[in-house]
Short mmCIF file of C-alpha atoms in Angstrom, two decimals:
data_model
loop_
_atom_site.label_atom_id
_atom_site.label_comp_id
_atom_site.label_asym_id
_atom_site.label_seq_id
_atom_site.Cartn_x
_atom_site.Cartn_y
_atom_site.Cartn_z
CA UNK X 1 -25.69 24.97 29.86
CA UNK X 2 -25.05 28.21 28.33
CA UNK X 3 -25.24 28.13 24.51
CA UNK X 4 -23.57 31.88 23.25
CA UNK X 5 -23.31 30.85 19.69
CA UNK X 6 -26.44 32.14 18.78
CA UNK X 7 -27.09 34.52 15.17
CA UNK X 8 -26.09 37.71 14.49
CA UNK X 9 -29.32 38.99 15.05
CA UNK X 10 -28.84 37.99 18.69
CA UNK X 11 -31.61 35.34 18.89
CA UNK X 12 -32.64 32.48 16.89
CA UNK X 13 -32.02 28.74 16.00
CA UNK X 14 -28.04 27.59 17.13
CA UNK X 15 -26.71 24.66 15.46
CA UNK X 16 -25.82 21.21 17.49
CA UNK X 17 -22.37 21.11 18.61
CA UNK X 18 -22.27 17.71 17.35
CA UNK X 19 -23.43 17.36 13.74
CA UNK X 20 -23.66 20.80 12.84
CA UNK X 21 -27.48 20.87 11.78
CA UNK X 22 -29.60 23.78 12.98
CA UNK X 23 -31.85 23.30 15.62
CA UNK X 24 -34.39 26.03 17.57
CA UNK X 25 -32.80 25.67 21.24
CA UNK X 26 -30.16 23.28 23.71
CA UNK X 27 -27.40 22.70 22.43
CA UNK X 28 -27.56 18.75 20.46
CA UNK X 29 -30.45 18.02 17.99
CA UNK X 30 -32.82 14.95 19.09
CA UNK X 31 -30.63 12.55 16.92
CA UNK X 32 -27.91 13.06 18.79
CA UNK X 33 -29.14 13.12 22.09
CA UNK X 34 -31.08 9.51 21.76
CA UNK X 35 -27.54 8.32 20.21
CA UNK X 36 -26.06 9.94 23.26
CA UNK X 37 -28.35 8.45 25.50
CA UNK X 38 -26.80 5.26 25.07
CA UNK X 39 -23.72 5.81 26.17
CA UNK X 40 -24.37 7.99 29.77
CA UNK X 41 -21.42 10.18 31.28
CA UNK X 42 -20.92 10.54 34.97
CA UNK X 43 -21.73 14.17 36.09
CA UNK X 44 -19.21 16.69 36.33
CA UNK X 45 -16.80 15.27 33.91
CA UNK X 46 -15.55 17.68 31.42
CA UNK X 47 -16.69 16.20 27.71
CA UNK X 48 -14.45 17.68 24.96
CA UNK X 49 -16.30 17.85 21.57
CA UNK X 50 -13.96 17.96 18.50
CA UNK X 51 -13.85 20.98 15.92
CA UNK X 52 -17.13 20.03 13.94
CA UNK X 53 -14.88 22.42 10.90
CA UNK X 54 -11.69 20.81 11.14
CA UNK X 55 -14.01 17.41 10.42
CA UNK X 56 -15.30 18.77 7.56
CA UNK X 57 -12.20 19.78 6.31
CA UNK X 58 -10.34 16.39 6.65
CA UNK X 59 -13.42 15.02 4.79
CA UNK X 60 -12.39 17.97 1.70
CA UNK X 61 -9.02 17.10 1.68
CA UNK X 62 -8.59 14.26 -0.69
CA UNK X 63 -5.27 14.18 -2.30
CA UNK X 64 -5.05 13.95 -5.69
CA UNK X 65 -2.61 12.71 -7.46
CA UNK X 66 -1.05 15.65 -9.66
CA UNK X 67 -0.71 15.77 -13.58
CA UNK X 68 2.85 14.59 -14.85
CA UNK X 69 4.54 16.81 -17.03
CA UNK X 70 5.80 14.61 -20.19
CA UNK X 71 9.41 14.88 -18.21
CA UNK X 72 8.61 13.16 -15.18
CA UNK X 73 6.38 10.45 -17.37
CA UNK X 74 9.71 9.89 -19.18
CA UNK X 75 12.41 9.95 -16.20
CA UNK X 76 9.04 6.90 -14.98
CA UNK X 77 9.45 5.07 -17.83
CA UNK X 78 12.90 5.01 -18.11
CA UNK X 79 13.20 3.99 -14.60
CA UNK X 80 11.03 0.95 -15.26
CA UNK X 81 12.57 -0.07 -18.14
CA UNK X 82 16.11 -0.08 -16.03
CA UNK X 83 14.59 -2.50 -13.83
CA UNK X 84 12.59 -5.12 -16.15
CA UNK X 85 16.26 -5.25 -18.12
CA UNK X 86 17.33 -5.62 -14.92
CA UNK X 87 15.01 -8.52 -14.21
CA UNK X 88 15.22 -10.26 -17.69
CA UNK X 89 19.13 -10.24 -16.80
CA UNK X 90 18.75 -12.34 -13.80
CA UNK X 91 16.14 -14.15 -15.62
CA UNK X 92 18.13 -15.38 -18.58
CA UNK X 93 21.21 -15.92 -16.21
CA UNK X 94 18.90 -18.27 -14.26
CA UNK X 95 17.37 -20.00 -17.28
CA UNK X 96 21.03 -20.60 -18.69
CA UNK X 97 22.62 -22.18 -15.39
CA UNK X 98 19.56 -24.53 -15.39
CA UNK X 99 19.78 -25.28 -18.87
CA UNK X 100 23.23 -26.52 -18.15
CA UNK X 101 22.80 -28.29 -15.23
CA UNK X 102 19.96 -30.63 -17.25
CA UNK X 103 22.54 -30.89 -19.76
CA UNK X 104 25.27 -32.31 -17.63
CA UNK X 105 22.56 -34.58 -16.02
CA UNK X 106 21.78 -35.66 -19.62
CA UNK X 107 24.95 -36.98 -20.59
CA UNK X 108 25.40 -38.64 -17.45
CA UNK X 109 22.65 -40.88 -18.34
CA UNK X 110 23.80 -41.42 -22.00
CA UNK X 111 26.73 -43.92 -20.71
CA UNK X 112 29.58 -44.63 -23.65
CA UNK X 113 28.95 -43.88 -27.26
CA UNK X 114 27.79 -46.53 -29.33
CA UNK X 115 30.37 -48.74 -30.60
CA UNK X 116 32.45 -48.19 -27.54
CA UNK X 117 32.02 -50.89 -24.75
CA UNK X 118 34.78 -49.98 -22.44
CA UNK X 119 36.01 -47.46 -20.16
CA UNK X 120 39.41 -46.64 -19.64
CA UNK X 121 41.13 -46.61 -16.41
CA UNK X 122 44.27 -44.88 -15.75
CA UNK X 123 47.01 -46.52 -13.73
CA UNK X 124 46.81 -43.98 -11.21
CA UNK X 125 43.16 -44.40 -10.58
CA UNK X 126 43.82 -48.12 -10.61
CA UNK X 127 46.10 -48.08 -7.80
CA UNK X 128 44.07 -46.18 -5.74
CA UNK X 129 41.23 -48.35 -6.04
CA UNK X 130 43.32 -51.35 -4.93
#
């Protein structure tokens, strides 16, 4: 294997196409080579090693998350306080239907007021019944 990415100078130590670090000849450090030894590739197959720089780069890139101007924190805020009212809305209307409903199940259960020991039946209903 030809290795043409020698120095400047012409001759001297090359780095491993793999990792990067600098080694004095071939073209993978000894590190590499035993972790390559593990996994052997049939012979003439073309092996295609990735961009050791575009690597690094992808490793550099972390996205940060950029500094609000007071604007944007507002236009946030407001936004979230739109949707908790929102919420507290649905919430209440929720907590009032069931309030009612235990209510009407309440009075079912409280049978005629005292004093009272009859019900009255229309003539209609009476008929009907019959």
């Amino acid at each position: 294997m030809v290795d043409n990415r020698q120095t400047e100078k012409g001759c001297g130590a090359v780095n491993c196409m793999k990792c990067g670090r600098e080694i004095s000849e071939g073209a993978f450090c000894e590190e590499c080579l035993a972790g390559m030894e593990k996994y052997p590739v049939k012979p003439n197959i073309v092996v295609q090693i990735p961009n050791r720089q575009e690597a690094i780069q992808a490793k550099k890139m972390i996205r940060r998350r950029k500094e609000l101007t007071e604007k944007e924190k507002l236009i946030r805020y407001e936004r979230r306080v739109r949707i908790l009212t929102w919420i507290n809305g649905i919430l209440a209307i929720f907590l009032a239907g069931a309030l009612v409903l235990c209510l009407m199940e309440y009075r079912k259960t409280l049978g005629p007021p005292t004093g009272q020991n009859y019900t009255s039946v229309t003539p209609s209903t009476q008929a009907a019944g019959e």
